[in-house]
Every structure is written in structure tokens, then in C-alpha cells.
mmCIF file of C-alpha atoms and ligand atoms in Angstrom:
data_model
loop_
_atom_site.group_PDB
_atom_site.id
_atom_site.type_symbol
_atom_site.label_atom_id
_atom_site.label_comp_id
_atom_site.label_asym_id
_atom_site.label_seq_id
_atom_site.Cartn_x
_atom_site.Cartn_y
_atom_site.Cartn_z
ATOM 1 C CA MET A 19 -31.105 -21.934 7.623
ATOM 2 C CA SER A 20 -31.255 -22.202 4.456
ATOM 3 C CA THR A 21 -32.116 -19.438 2.086
ATOM 4 C CA SER A 22 -34.226 -18.997 -0.874
ATOM 5 C CA PRO A 23 -31.702 -18.494 -4.248
ATOM 6 C CA LEU A 24 -34.098 -15.520 -5.046
ATOM 7 C CA ALA A 25 -33.336 -14.030 -1.777
ATOM 8 C CA PRO A 26 -31.873 -10.551 -2.591
ATOM 9 C CA ARG A 27 -27.615 -10.951 -2.173
ATOM 10 C CA GLY A 28 -25.228 -8.141 -1.987
ATOM 11 C CA VAL A 29 -23.196 -6.342 0.524
ATOM 12 C CA LEU A 30 -26.186 -4.681 2.163
ATOM 13 C CA TYR A 31 -27.981 -7.880 2.492
ATOM 14 C CA HIS A 32 -25.453 -10.095 3.920
ATOM 15 C CA TRP A 33 -23.895 -7.675 5.985
ATOM 16 C CA ALA A 34 -26.198 -5.462 7.134
ATOM 17 C CA GLU A 35 -25.748 -5.779 10.941
ATOM 18 C CA VAL A 36 -21.851 -4.969 10.523
ATOM 19 C CA LEU A 37 -22.737 -1.546 8.807
ATOM 20 C CA PRO A 38 -24.096 1.804 9.849
ATOM 21 C CA LEU A 39 -27.100 0.887 8.192
ATOM 22 C CA THR A 40 -30.819 2.856 9.264
ATOM 23 C CA GLY A 41 -34.114 2.033 8.254
ATOM 24 C CA GLN A 42 -33.933 4.445 5.922
ATOM 25 C CA THR A 43 -31.201 3.466 3.842
ATOM 26 C CA PRO A 44 -31.982 2.138 0.257
ATOM 27 C CA ARG A 45 -31.544 -1.076 0.024
ATOM 28 C CA ILE A 46 -29.450 -1.263 -3.557
ATOM 29 C CA THR A 47 -27.799 -4.046 -4.952
ATOM 30 C CA LEU A 48 -25.778 -4.940 -7.702
ATOM 31 C CA GLY A 49 -25.136 -8.283 -6.395
ATOM 32 C CA GLU A 50 -21.829 -7.491 -4.967
ATOM 33 C CA GLY A 51 -19.645 -9.200 -2.497
ATOM 34 C CA ASP A 52 -19.475 -12.630 -1.896
ATOM 35 C CA THR A 53 -16.376 -13.978 -4.054
ATOM 36 C CA PRO A 54 -14.706 -16.930 -4.094
ATOM 37 C CA LEU A 55 -11.648 -17.646 -1.613
ATOM 38 C CA VAL A 56 -9.726 -20.313 -4.457
ATOM 39 C CA ARG A 57 -6.717 -22.196 -3.254
ATOM 40 C CA SER A 58 -3.447 -21.538 -5.258
ATOM 41 C CA ALA A 59 -2.870 -24.872 -7.427
ATOM 42 C CA ALA A 60 1.066 -23.550 -8.585
ATOM 43 C CA LEU A 61 2.662 -20.876 -6.613
ATOM 44 C CA GLU A 62 2.110 -21.698 -2.919
ATOM 45 C CA GLY A 63 5.095 -23.518 -2.609
ATOM 46 C CA GLN A 64 7.277 -20.647 -4.933
ATOM 47 C CA CYS A 65 5.889 -18.155 -2.657
ATOM 48 C CA GLY A 66 7.350 -20.423 0.749
ATOM 49 C CA LEU A 67 3.919 -20.755 2.344
ATOM 50 C CA ASP A 68 1.617 -23.670 3.354
ATOM 51 C CA GLU A 69 -1.414 -22.288 2.433
ATOM 52 C CA LEU A 70 -1.964 -19.666 -0.143
ATOM 53 C CA TRP A 71 -5.551 -18.425 -1.305
ATOM 54 C CA PHE A 72 -6.718 -16.273 -3.464
ATOM 55 C CA LYS A 73 -9.633 -13.586 -2.948
ATOM 56 C CA LEU A 74 -11.293 -13.135 -6.204
ATOM 57 C CA GLU A 75 -12.358 -9.510 -6.239
ATOM 58 C CA SER A 76 -12.219 -9.398 -9.921
ATOM 59 C CA CYS A 77 -15.376 -11.622 -9.762
ATOM 60 C CA ASN A 78 -17.680 -8.531 -8.318
ATOM 61 C CA PRO A 79 -20.376 -6.966 -10.864
ATOM 62 C CA THR A 80 -17.721 -4.275 -12.206
ATOM 63 C CA GLY A 81 -14.542 -6.677 -12.002
ATOM 64 C CA SER A 82 -13.190 -4.863 -9.078
ATOM 65 C CA PHE A 83 -13.718 -4.840 -4.805
ATOM 66 C CA LYS A 84 -15.047 -1.356 -5.357
ATOM 67 C CA ASP A 85 -17.942 -2.187 -5.923
ATOM 68 C CA ARG A 86 -17.861 -2.970 -1.839
ATOM 69 C CA GLY A 87 -17.586 0.260 -0.486
ATOM 70 C CA MET A 88 -19.650 1.906 -3.386
ATOM 71 C CA VAL A 89 -22.687 0.128 -2.650
ATOM 72 C CA VAL A 90 -22.945 1.442 0.826
ATOM 73 C CA ALA A 91 -21.404 4.800 -0.252
ATOM 74 C CA VAL A 92 -24.233 5.385 -2.637
ATOM 75 C CA ALA A 93 -26.823 4.152 -0.615
ATOM 76 C CA LYS A 94 -25.835 6.545 2.077
ATOM 77 C CA ALA A 95 -25.573 9.119 -0.094
ATOM 78 C CA MET A 96 -29.176 8.654 -1.703
ATOM 79 C CA GLU A 97 -30.446 8.525 2.213
ATOM 80 C CA SER A 98 -29.245 11.561 2.458
ATOM 81 C CA GLY A 99 -31.169 13.167 -0.047
ATOM 82 C CA ALA A 100 -28.345 12.942 -2.849
ATOM 83 C CA ARG A 101 -29.522 13.107 -6.265
ATOM 84 C CA ALA A 102 -25.252 13.138 -7.977
ATOM 85 C CA ILE A 103 -22.068 11.589 -7.458
ATOM 86 C CA MET A 104 -18.366 12.173 -7.803
ATOM 87 C CA CYS A 105 -15.309 10.973 -7.891
ATOM 88 C CA ALA A 106 -11.799 11.213 -9.304
ATOM 89 C CA SER A 107 -10.587 7.460 -10.321
ATOM 90 C CA THR A 108 -7.685 5.299 -11.925
ATOM 91 C CA GLY A 109 -10.007 3.821 -13.730
ATOM 92 C CA ASN A 110 -12.513 1.107 -11.099
ATOM 93 C CA THR A 111 -13.601 3.347 -8.627
ATOM 94 C CA SER A 112 -15.534 5.139 -11.783
ATOM 95 C CA ALA A 113 -16.503 2.397 -13.262
ATOM 96 C CA SER A 114 -18.159 1.185 -9.678
ATOM 97 C CA ALA A 115 -19.695 4.802 -9.270
ATOM 98 C CA ALA A 116 -21.294 5.033 -12.733
ATOM 99 C CA ALA A 117 -22.791 1.544 -12.746
ATOM 100 C CA TYR A 118 -24.627 1.975 -9.168
ATOM 101 C CA ALA A 119 -25.555 5.476 -9.993
ATOM 102 C CA ALA A 120 -26.924 3.912 -13.959
ATOM 103 C CA ARG A 121 -29.299 1.250 -11.502
ATOM 104 C CA CYS A 122 -29.723 4.167 -8.884
ATOM 105 C CA GLY A 123 -30.664 6.849 -11.325
ATOM 106 C CA LEU A 124 -28.439 9.468 -10.095
ATOM 107 C CA GLU A 125 -26.313 11.517 -12.070
ATOM 108 C CA CYS A 126 -22.239 10.442 -11.479
ATOM 109 C CA TYR A 127 -19.674 12.486 -12.606
ATOM 110 C CA VAL A 128 -15.924 11.456 -12.617
ATOM 111 C CA LEU A 129 -13.025 12.945 -12.701
ATOM 112 C CA VAL A 130 -9.956 10.568 -15.097
ATOM 113 C CA PRO A 131 -6.028 11.575 -14.770
ATOM 114 C CA GLY A 132 -5.842 12.037 -18.675
ATOM 115 C CA GLY A 133 -4.504 9.484 -21.152
ATOM 116 C CA ARG A 134 -3.656 7.038 -17.926
ATOM 117 C CA VAL A 135 -6.760 4.893 -17.824
ATOM 118 C CA ALA A 136 -7.161 1.456 -18.826
ATOM 119 C CA ALA A 137 -8.843 0.957 -21.698
ATOM 120 C CA GLY A 138 -11.994 -0.963 -20.709
ATOM 121 C CA LYS A 139 -12.338 0.851 -17.265
ATOM 122 C CA MET A 140 -13.271 3.921 -19.570
ATOM 123 C CA ALA A 141 -15.158 1.655 -21.687
ATOM 124 C CA GLN A 142 -17.158 1.039 -18.362
ATOM 125 C CA ALA A 143 -17.818 4.835 -17.376
ATOM 126 C CA ILE A 144 -18.817 5.453 -20.921
ATOM 127 C CA ALA A 145 -21.584 2.265 -21.206
ATOM 128 C CA TYR A 146 -22.585 3.376 -17.959
ATOM 129 C CA GLY A 147 -23.039 6.733 -19.049
ATOM 130 C CA SER A 148 -21.058 8.990 -16.561
ATOM 131 C CA ARG A 149 -19.887 12.615 -17.387
ATOM 132 C CA ILE A 150 -16.538 12.196 -17.700
ATOM 133 C CA ILE A 151 -14.088 14.959 -17.166
ATOM 134 C CA GLU A 152 -10.097 14.213 -18.500
ATOM 135 C CA ILE A 153 -7.787 16.094 -15.813
ATOM 136 C CA ASP A 154 -4.763 17.273 -17.265
ATOM 137 C CA GLY A 155 -2.434 15.844 -14.450
ATOM 138 C CA ASN A 156 -2.405 12.713 -12.524
ATOM 139 C CA PHE A 157 -4.864 10.890 -10.142
ATOM 140 C CA ASP A 158 -3.730 13.025 -7.086
ATOM 141 C CA ASP A 159 -4.566 16.080 -8.554
ATOM 142 C CA ALA A 160 -8.104 15.139 -9.840
ATOM 143 C CA LEU A 161 -8.944 13.722 -6.166
ATOM 144 C CA ASN A 162 -8.041 17.630 -4.723
ATOM 145 C CA ALA A 163 -10.622 19.160 -7.351
ATOM 146 C CA ALA A 164 -13.148 16.470 -6.695
ATOM 147 C CA ARG A 165 -13.186 17.435 -2.702
ATOM 148 C CA GLU A 166 -13.189 20.763 -3.173
ATOM 149 C CA LEU A 167 -16.044 20.171 -6.074
ATOM 150 C CA THR A 168 -17.929 18.295 -3.777
ATOM 151 C CA ALA A 169 -17.449 20.734 -1.161
ATOM 152 C CA LYS A 170 -19.460 23.327 -2.908
ATOM 153 C CA HIS A 171 -21.957 21.762 -4.998
ATOM 154 C CA PRO A 172 -24.622 19.495 -4.316
ATOM 155 C CA VAL A 173 -22.703 16.319 -5.294
ATOM 156 C CA ALA A 174 -21.904 13.483 -2.700
ATOM 157 C CA LEU A 175 -18.073 12.736 -3.085
ATOM 158 C CA VAL A 176 -17.558 8.787 -2.993
ATOM 159 C CA ASN A 177 -13.918 7.921 -2.925
ATOM 160 C CA SER A 178 -12.604 6.352 -0.516
ATOM 161 C CA VAL A 179 -12.143 9.076 1.792
ATOM 162 C CA ASN A 180 -15.823 8.773 2.439
ATOM 163 C CA PRO A 181 -15.918 6.711 5.158
ATOM 164 C CA TYR A 182 -19.161 4.137 3.907
ATOM 165 C CA ARG A 183 -16.574 2.938 1.692
ATOM 166 C CA ILE A 184 -14.272 1.677 3.883
ATOM 167 C CA GLN A 185 -17.560 0.306 5.940
ATOM 168 C CA GLY A 186 -18.011 -1.307 2.464
ATOM 169 C CA GLN A 187 -14.865 -3.048 1.564
ATOM 170 C CA LYS A 188 -14.165 -4.324 5.079
ATOM 171 C CA THR A 189 -16.926 -6.857 4.561
ATOM 172 C CA ALA A 190 -14.371 -8.616 2.167
ATOM 173 C CA ALA A 191 -12.246 -9.869 6.085
ATOM 174 C CA TYR A 192 -15.805 -11.071 7.701
ATOM 175 C CA GLU A 193 -15.884 -13.385 4.554
ATOM 176 C CA ILE A 194 -12.448 -14.260 4.807
ATOM 177 C CA CYS A 195 -12.941 -15.299 8.148
ATOM 178 C CA GLU A 196 -16.095 -16.561 7.245
ATOM 179 C CA THR A 197 -14.719 -18.940 4.625
ATOM 180 C CA LEU A 198 -11.342 -19.990 6.597
ATOM 181 C CA GLY A 199 -13.154 -20.664 10.004
ATOM 182 C CA ASP A 200 -10.364 -18.080 11.384
ATOM 183 C CA ALA A 201 -8.503 -15.194 9.628
ATOM 184 C CA PRO A 202 -5.209 -16.046 7.564
ATOM 185 C CA GLY A 203 -1.721 -15.836 9.230
ATOM 186 C CA MET A 204 -0.563 -13.099 6.252
ATOM 187 C CA LEU A 205 -3.360 -10.995 4.137
ATOM 188 C CA ALA A 206 -1.063 -9.641 0.855
ATOM 189 C CA ILE A 207 -2.598 -6.666 -0.913
ATOM 190 C CA PRO A 208 -1.487 -4.170 -3.493
ATOM 191 C CA VAL A 209 -1.357 -0.327 -2.319
ATOM 192 C CA GLY A 210 -2.573 2.569 -4.028
ATOM 193 C CA ASN A 211 -4.601 5.422 -2.035
ATOM 194 C CA ALA A 212 -4.619 2.878 0.908
ATOM 195 C CA GLY A 213 -8.174 3.116 1.274
ATOM 196 C CA ASN A 214 -8.683 -0.979 0.781
ATOM 197 C CA ILE A 215 -6.180 -2.199 3.398
ATOM 198 C CA THR A 216 -7.042 0.114 6.207
ATOM 199 C CA ALA A 217 -10.465 -1.188 5.535
ATOM 200 C CA TYR A 218 -9.085 -5.016 5.733
ATOM 201 C CA TRP A 219 -6.978 -3.964 8.974
ATOM 202 C CA LYS A 220 -10.541 -2.862 10.228
ATOM 203 C CA GLY A 221 -12.503 -5.802 9.213
ATOM 204 C CA PHE A 222 -10.257 -8.542 10.504
ATOM 205 C CA SER A 223 -9.828 -6.266 14.376
ATOM 206 C CA GLU A 224 -13.999 -6.568 14.476
ATOM 207 C CA CYS A 225 -13.897 -9.745 13.329
ATOM 208 C CA ALA A 226 -11.440 -10.496 16.561
ATOM 209 C CA GLU A 227 -13.328 -8.471 18.308
ATOM 210 C CA LYS A 228 -16.503 -10.435 17.452
ATOM 211 C CA GLY A 229 -15.272 -13.519 18.249
ATOM 212 C CA LEU A 230 -14.784 -14.498 14.407
ATOM 213 C CA SER A 231 -11.683 -15.557 14.410
ATOM 214 C CA THR A 232 -8.672 -15.949 16.973
ATOM 215 C CA LEU A 233 -5.979 -14.252 14.734
ATOM 216 C CA HIS A 234 -5.132 -10.247 13.363
ATOM 217 C CA PRO A 235 -3.231 -11.472 10.047
ATOM 218 C CA ARG A 236 -0.099 -9.806 9.374
ATOM 219 C CA MET A 237 -0.982 -7.333 6.699
ATOM 220 C CA LEU A 238 1.525 -7.542 4.251
ATOM 221 C CA GLY A 239 0.826 -4.191 1.743
ATOM 222 C CA PHE A 240 2.942 -3.978 -1.887
ATOM 223 C CA GLN A 241 3.106 -0.423 -3.706
ATOM 224 C CA ALA A 242 4.483 0.260 -7.505
ATOM 225 C CA ALA A 243 8.065 0.732 -7.024
ATOM 226 C CA GLY A 244 7.148 3.812 -9.348
ATOM 227 C CA ALA A 245 4.430 4.963 -6.819
ATOM 228 C CA ALA A 246 5.551 3.862 -3.081
ATOM 229 C CA PRO A 247 5.396 7.040 -1.161
ATOM 230 C CA LEU A 248 4.354 4.858 1.908
ATOM 231 C CA VAL A 249 7.753 3.137 1.936
ATOM 232 C CA SER A 250 9.503 5.895 0.989
ATOM 233 C CA GLY A 251 7.812 8.389 4.134
ATOM 234 C CA ILE A 252 7.086 11.024 1.569
ATOM 235 C CA PRO A 253 4.307 11.722 -1.487
ATOM 236 C CA VAL A 254 5.648 10.968 -5.137
ATOM 237 C CA LEU A 255 5.231 14.023 -7.239
ATOM 238 C CA GLU A 256 5.008 11.890 -10.293
ATOM 239 C CA PRO A 257 4.168 7.958 -10.022
ATOM 240 C CA ASN A 258 4.677 5.787 -12.486
ATOM 241 C CA THR A 259 3.992 2.303 -13.167
ATOM 242 C CA VAL A 260 2.033 -0.384 -15.425
ATOM 243 C CA ALA A 261 -0.355 -0.900 -12.749
ATOM 244 C CA THR A 262 -2.066 2.285 -13.194
ATOM 245 C CA ALA A 263 -4.743 1.227 -10.580
ATOM 246 C CA ILE A 264 -2.113 2.158 -8.198
ATOM 247 C CA ARG A 265 -0.158 4.896 -9.714
ATOM 248 C CA ILE A 266 -0.705 7.375 -6.917
ATOM 249 C CA GLY A 267 1.459 9.867 -5.096
ATOM 250 C CA ASN A 268 0.365 11.046 -2.229
ATOM 251 C CA PRO A 269 -2.696 8.456 -0.769
ATOM 252 C CA ALA A 270 -5.414 9.637 0.589
ATOM 253 C CA SER A 271 -5.539 6.917 3.573
ATOM 254 C CA TRP A 272 -1.924 7.345 4.387
ATOM 255 C CA SER A 273 -2.429 6.778 8.618
ATOM 256 C CA GLY A 274 -4.971 4.127 7.599
ATOM 257 C CA ALA A 275 -2.152 2.336 5.999
ATOM 258 C CA ILE A 276 0.736 2.597 8.141
ATOM 259 C CA GLY A 277 -1.841 2.077 11.390
ATOM 260 C CA ALA A 278 -2.477 -1.642 9.834
ATOM 261 C CA ARG A 279 1.333 -2.067 8.897
ATOM 262 C CA ASP A 280 1.910 -1.158 12.371
ATOM 263 C CA GLU A 281 -0.325 -2.460 14.253
ATOM 264 C CA SER A 282 -0.609 -5.727 12.618
ATOM 265 C CA GLY A 283 3.360 -6.318 12.635
ATOM 266 C CA GLY A 284 3.128 -6.509 9.074
ATOM 267 C CA SER A 285 5.112 -4.340 5.947
ATOM 268 C CA ILE A 286 4.595 -2.061 2.978
ATOM 269 C CA GLU A 287 7.436 -2.870 0.723
ATOM 270 C CA ALA A 288 8.159 -2.284 -2.648
ATOM 271 C CA VAL A 289 7.707 -4.306 -6.199
ATOM 272 C CA THR A 290 9.040 -2.937 -9.375
ATOM 273 C CA ASP A 291 6.785 -3.235 -12.323
ATOM 274 C CA GLU A 292 9.390 -5.817 -14.173
ATOM 275 C CA GLU A 293 8.079 -8.154 -11.013
ATOM 276 C CA ILE A 294 4.419 -6.845 -11.415
ATOM 277 C CA LEU A 295 4.577 -8.231 -14.840
ATOM 278 C CA GLU A 296 6.579 -11.563 -14.089
ATOM 279 C CA ALA A 297 3.658 -12.084 -11.471
ATOM 280 C CA TYR A 298 0.371 -11.097 -14.062
ATOM 281 C CA ARG A 299 1.729 -14.008 -16.352
ATOM 282 C CA LEU A 300 2.541 -16.266 -13.673
ATOM 283 C CA LEU A 301 -1.408 -16.082 -12.398
ATOM 284 C CA ALA A 302 -2.411 -16.896 -15.832
ATOM 285 C CA ALA A 303 -0.233 -19.319 -16.671
ATOM 286 C CA LYS A 304 -0.125 -21.209 -13.883
ATOM 287 C CA GLU A 305 -3.131 -20.532 -11.753
ATOM 288 C CA GLY A 306 -5.846 -19.926 -14.654
ATOM 289 C CA LEU A 307 -6.238 -16.358 -13.116
ATOM 290 C CA PHE A 308 -6.129 -13.136 -15.315
ATOM 291 C CA VAL A 309 -6.139 -10.094 -13.086
ATOM 292 C CA GLU A 310 -4.948 -6.312 -14.077
ATOM 293 C CA PRO A 311 -1.151 -5.690 -13.030
ATOM 294 C CA ALA A 312 -2.138 -3.807 -9.576
ATOM 295 C CA SER A 313 -4.043 -7.413 -8.390
ATOM 296 C CA ALA A 314 -0.812 -8.699 -9.378
ATOM 297 C CA ALA A 315 1.432 -6.357 -6.970
ATOM 298 C CA SER A 316 0.349 -9.012 -3.991
ATOM 299 C CA VAL A 317 1.412 -11.839 -5.333
ATOM 300 C CA ALA A 318 4.571 -10.732 -6.504
ATOM 301 C CA GLY A 319 5.227 -9.244 -2.871
ATOM 302 C CA LEU A 320 4.861 -12.732 -1.843
ATOM 303 C CA LEU A 321 7.315 -14.243 -4.485
ATOM 304 C CA LYS A 322 9.848 -11.372 -3.472
ATOM 305 C CA LEU A 323 9.664 -12.413 0.019
ATOM 306 C CA ALA A 324 10.254 -15.942 -0.270
ATOM 307 C CA ARG A 325 13.005 -15.311 -2.522
ATOM 308 C CA ALA A 326 14.477 -13.424 0.568
ATOM 309 C CA GLY A 327 13.750 -16.283 2.621
ATOM 310 C CA ARG A 328 11.132 -14.057 4.342
ATOM 311 C CA THR A 329 7.849 -16.470 4.069
ATOM 312 C CA ARG A 330 8.167 -19.430 6.822
ATOM 313 C CA GLY A 331 5.116 -21.015 5.897
ATOM 314 C CA GLY A 332 1.731 -20.456 7.357
ATOM 315 C CA ARG A 333 -1.299 -18.907 5.501
ATOM 316 C CA ALA A 334 -1.551 -16.614 3.484
ATOM 317 C CA VAL A 335 -4.519 -14.942 1.368
ATOM 318 C CA ALA A 336 -3.556 -12.668 -1.874
ATOM 319 C CA ILE A 337 -6.150 -10.189 -3.107
ATOM 320 C CA LEU A 338 -6.610 -10.119 -6.166
ATOM 321 C CA THR A 339 -8.769 -6.793 -6.448
ATOM 322 C CA GLY A 340 -9.295 -6.310 -10.277
ATOM 323 C CA ASN A 341 -10.121 -8.064 -13.589
ATOM 324 C CA GLY A 342 -7.506 -8.207 -16.577
ATOM 325 C CA LEU A 343 -9.846 -7.950 -18.924
ATOM 326 C CA LYS A 344 -9.914 -3.868 -17.814
ATOM 327 C CA ASP A 345 -6.486 -3.498 -19.668
ATOM 328 C CA PRO A 346 -6.359 -5.387 -22.747
ATOM 329 C CA ASP A 347 -3.487 -3.283 -23.936
ATOM 330 C CA THR A 348 -1.038 -4.440 -21.241
ATOM 331 C CA ALA A 349 -2.179 -8.090 -22.027
ATOM 332 C CA THR A 350 -1.067 -7.331 -25.831
ATOM 333 C CA ALA A 351 2.194 -5.629 -25.082
ATOM 334 C CA GLN A 352 2.685 -8.380 -22.297
ATOM 335 C CA TYR A 353 3.100 -11.344 -25.404
ATOM 336 C CA THR A 354 4.152 -12.444 -29.117
ATOM 337 C CA PRO A 355 1.281 -14.718 -29.791
ATOM 338 C CA ASP A 356 1.588 -17.722 -31.680
ATOM 339 C CA ILE A 357 -1.196 -18.225 -34.224
ATOM 340 C CA THR A 358 -1.150 -19.850 -37.251
ATOM 341 C CA ARG A 359 -3.898 -19.634 -40.147
ATOM 342 C CA SER A 360 -5.621 -22.131 -41.772
ATOM 343 C CA ALA A 361 -8.124 -23.060 -44.115
ATOM 344 C CA ALA A 362 -11.930 -24.151 -41.947
ATOM 345 C CA THR A 363 -10.670 -27.860 -42.891
ATOM 346 C CA VAL A 364 -10.147 -30.921 -40.728
ATOM 347 C CA GLU A 365 -6.656 -31.290 -42.920
ATOM 348 C CA GLY A 366 -5.611 -27.474 -42.614
ATOM 349 C CA VAL A 367 -6.261 -27.386 -38.863
ATOM 350 C CA GLU A 368 -3.837 -30.996 -38.258
ATOM 351 C CA ARG A 369 -1.248 -29.382 -40.515
ATOM 352 C CA ALA A 370 -1.675 -26.098 -38.928
ATOM 353 C CA LEU A 371 -1.004 -28.134 -35.588
ATOM 354 C CA GLY A 372 1.617 -30.451 -37.143
ATOM 355 C CA TRP A 373 -0.405 -33.567 -36.381
HETATM 356 C C1 PLP B 13 -8.064 0.705 -6.731
HETATM 357 C C2 PLP B 13 -7.585 -0.427 -6.523
HETATM 358 C C3 PLP B 13 -6.192 -0.740 -5.862
HETATM 359 C C4 PLP B 13 -5.799 0.012 -4.808
HETATM 360 O O1 PLP B 13 -6.462 0.369 -4.116
HETATM 361 P P1 PLP B 13 -6.567 1.116 -3.008
HETATM 362 O O2 PLP B 13 -7.585 1.366 -1.684
HETATM 363 O O3 PLP B 13 -6.465 2.657 -4.034
HETATM 364 O O4 PLP B 13 -5.161 1.002 -1.879
HETATM 365 C C5 PLP B 13 -6.030 -1.897 -6.271
HETATM 366 N N1 PLP B 13 -6.400 -2.627 -7.191
HETATM 367 C C6 PLP B 13 -7.072 -2.455 -7.772
HETATM 368 C C7 PLP B 13 -7.643 -3.401 -9.236
HETATM 369 C C8 PLP B 13 -7.940 -1.329 -7.742
HETATM 370 O O5 PLP B 13 -9.043 -1.299 -9.006
#
């Protein structure tokens, strides 16, 4: 069956049959989902794998996977009559919420931890026209405030504690099974508030039940060492890491993450900021994939397991959750660029290049 290239795209169109939609759910879209799955060109062997694939969630309309869940959460909020939405955010949830709110004519309120949101994400929330409140505190404090505010006022909460977010995000697992023809043996994923690892596990479990896959992947979650409550087993009061998207001390989907780990025979481990930034540089320099630091945690984790002799072939998918352009400050701090000035002449450029 061929679909017209003009047919509407997006999660609510492609995956309607696996989502809790009704005839009254508005079919909104920014063209989210259906992201590329790209085979590794360089790091596969270094990770000790037969096959390594990257799911480019950075290709979503606001540059992160958050759009998959946000489109469902916003559509269901509209269905129930909401005129306003709110979220706490380390940056990408607010960028996504603000975009869909702008698209749908809703008010959008975002609570962000003061001074800790990457510049590109802040620019998005501003450009889409959301009302931004900077909290004197971290993400966990902002989420507590957002929960109480939305219980008290007629505003829909669109954090991943909203079950429609998880429903939308699970569609990435369906896409992986559809593209590969089965689930991979391993799924490597960064873990912050733990909604996404919960959503992928739900998606893979449903695919197996529906006969769309024969395998359950081992779920390999990676937290930043300075924000690794799921590794230590206790909340972290002052989480810290260069990977601001996973700078979370008390994940809302704690039990979902532990369930995914244990039911899949996987693990949740910590990677240091140095390991994250090494993977960040390798992804850009060897694979041509410029991702934000949090996304590099999935590859940092695979490299770490490989160095410990704990990967033995097989097929893995690493989720690259967000675009490198979102955090230009970390990018510039990573490199001392070798840039030479030249006159705008052939001779000048030849001299500069030493030709
Ligand atoms: C939100 C986010 C994460 C973490 O996802 P959780 O569902 O909070 O675990 C990782 N990377 C990026 C780029 C994100 O925006």
C-alpha cells in the first residue's frame, strides 16, 4: 500500500491503533516520529558489538524525543477541554510543550531550574512564546511545584508523570522493531526522570505480545555519575552533571525504570562526565552525529561495558535523544578550534592552508 506524500505524518497518524485515542482526540502534528535508524560507521567494533544502530531522536521537530509523547499529551489535554499546559523541565520538555502549545493556541507555562538550561533550549521556549518561570532550585523542586500548581489550577501537567507522554514515547520501540524486523538484543538509553526507559520497555513488551518481534531487548540504562539515584538506590539531593537533560536526583518513573531493568535482565549504570564527553566527541568526529551531552551517555555506557569485556557481539540500538545544537556552550567549551584568518583571495587561502 502506498501513501500519498501529502498525507499527514506524525505519531497520532502513524500509530493511532496503539495509542489511547478517541474520535474526539484532535489529530495534531508537527511531523514528529519516524526518525532515522542509522548503522554505526566507526564505533561498533569499539563497543564490542556485531551491529550498533543509532536512533536519531534529534530529528524530531523540536530536536529531541520529547515530541513523541508531547503530541499525545497535548492532544488528550485539548480533548478534555484544557486551555493551558504546564511542565517542569531541564529544557527539552519545555521546548516541546511550548511548540505544541503555540501550534494549538494553548497557554504554556514552563518551570525551569535557574541558570541550568542549555542556551538552545531556552531560545526555543522563548521563540515559541511560553511563559517561563525560573525556579530557585533544581528540576526535582520544579516538578514538585508543577504537580501542586496543576492540582490547584485548571492547567494540564505535561511532564512524563502524565501517562500519555509514556504512550507516545513508546512508539519509538515500535519503529525500531518495524525497521529491523525484530527487537534488538540490547537497547542503550540515557536515564534522567526515567520516563523514556519506561516507555521503550512498554513499547518492546507490546511488540512482543503483538508478534511484531521475537526478542525482548536487554535494557541498558545509563545515568550521569553525579545524578545516579537509580544506581545508588537513593535520591540525590544535589544532582550535578554536564548532561543537563539528565540532571535529576529523584526520577518520577523510578519504579518503571527498575521494572524495565529487572524484567529485561538489563542494568542501570553510571558514566562519568569525562566518559560522556569522550563519547560526545567520538560521535561527532567518527560518526558525524552531533548530539547533546545527555544523548552521548548511551554510547559512553556501551564503550564502558566494552572496556570491561561485558559486551560480546550481538545487535544494539543506542538512543540519541537530543540534538547537539541545543547546547552550544558545552560544544565550544570542548574544543580549541584551529581557525586561520585569510584575505578573500585564492592565494590567501592557499597560504593559510599551507598548500
Ligand atoms: C529528557 C531527556 C533525557 C532523559 O529522559 P527521561 O525520560 O527523563 O529519562 C535524555 N536525553 C535528552 C536529550 C532528554 O531531553
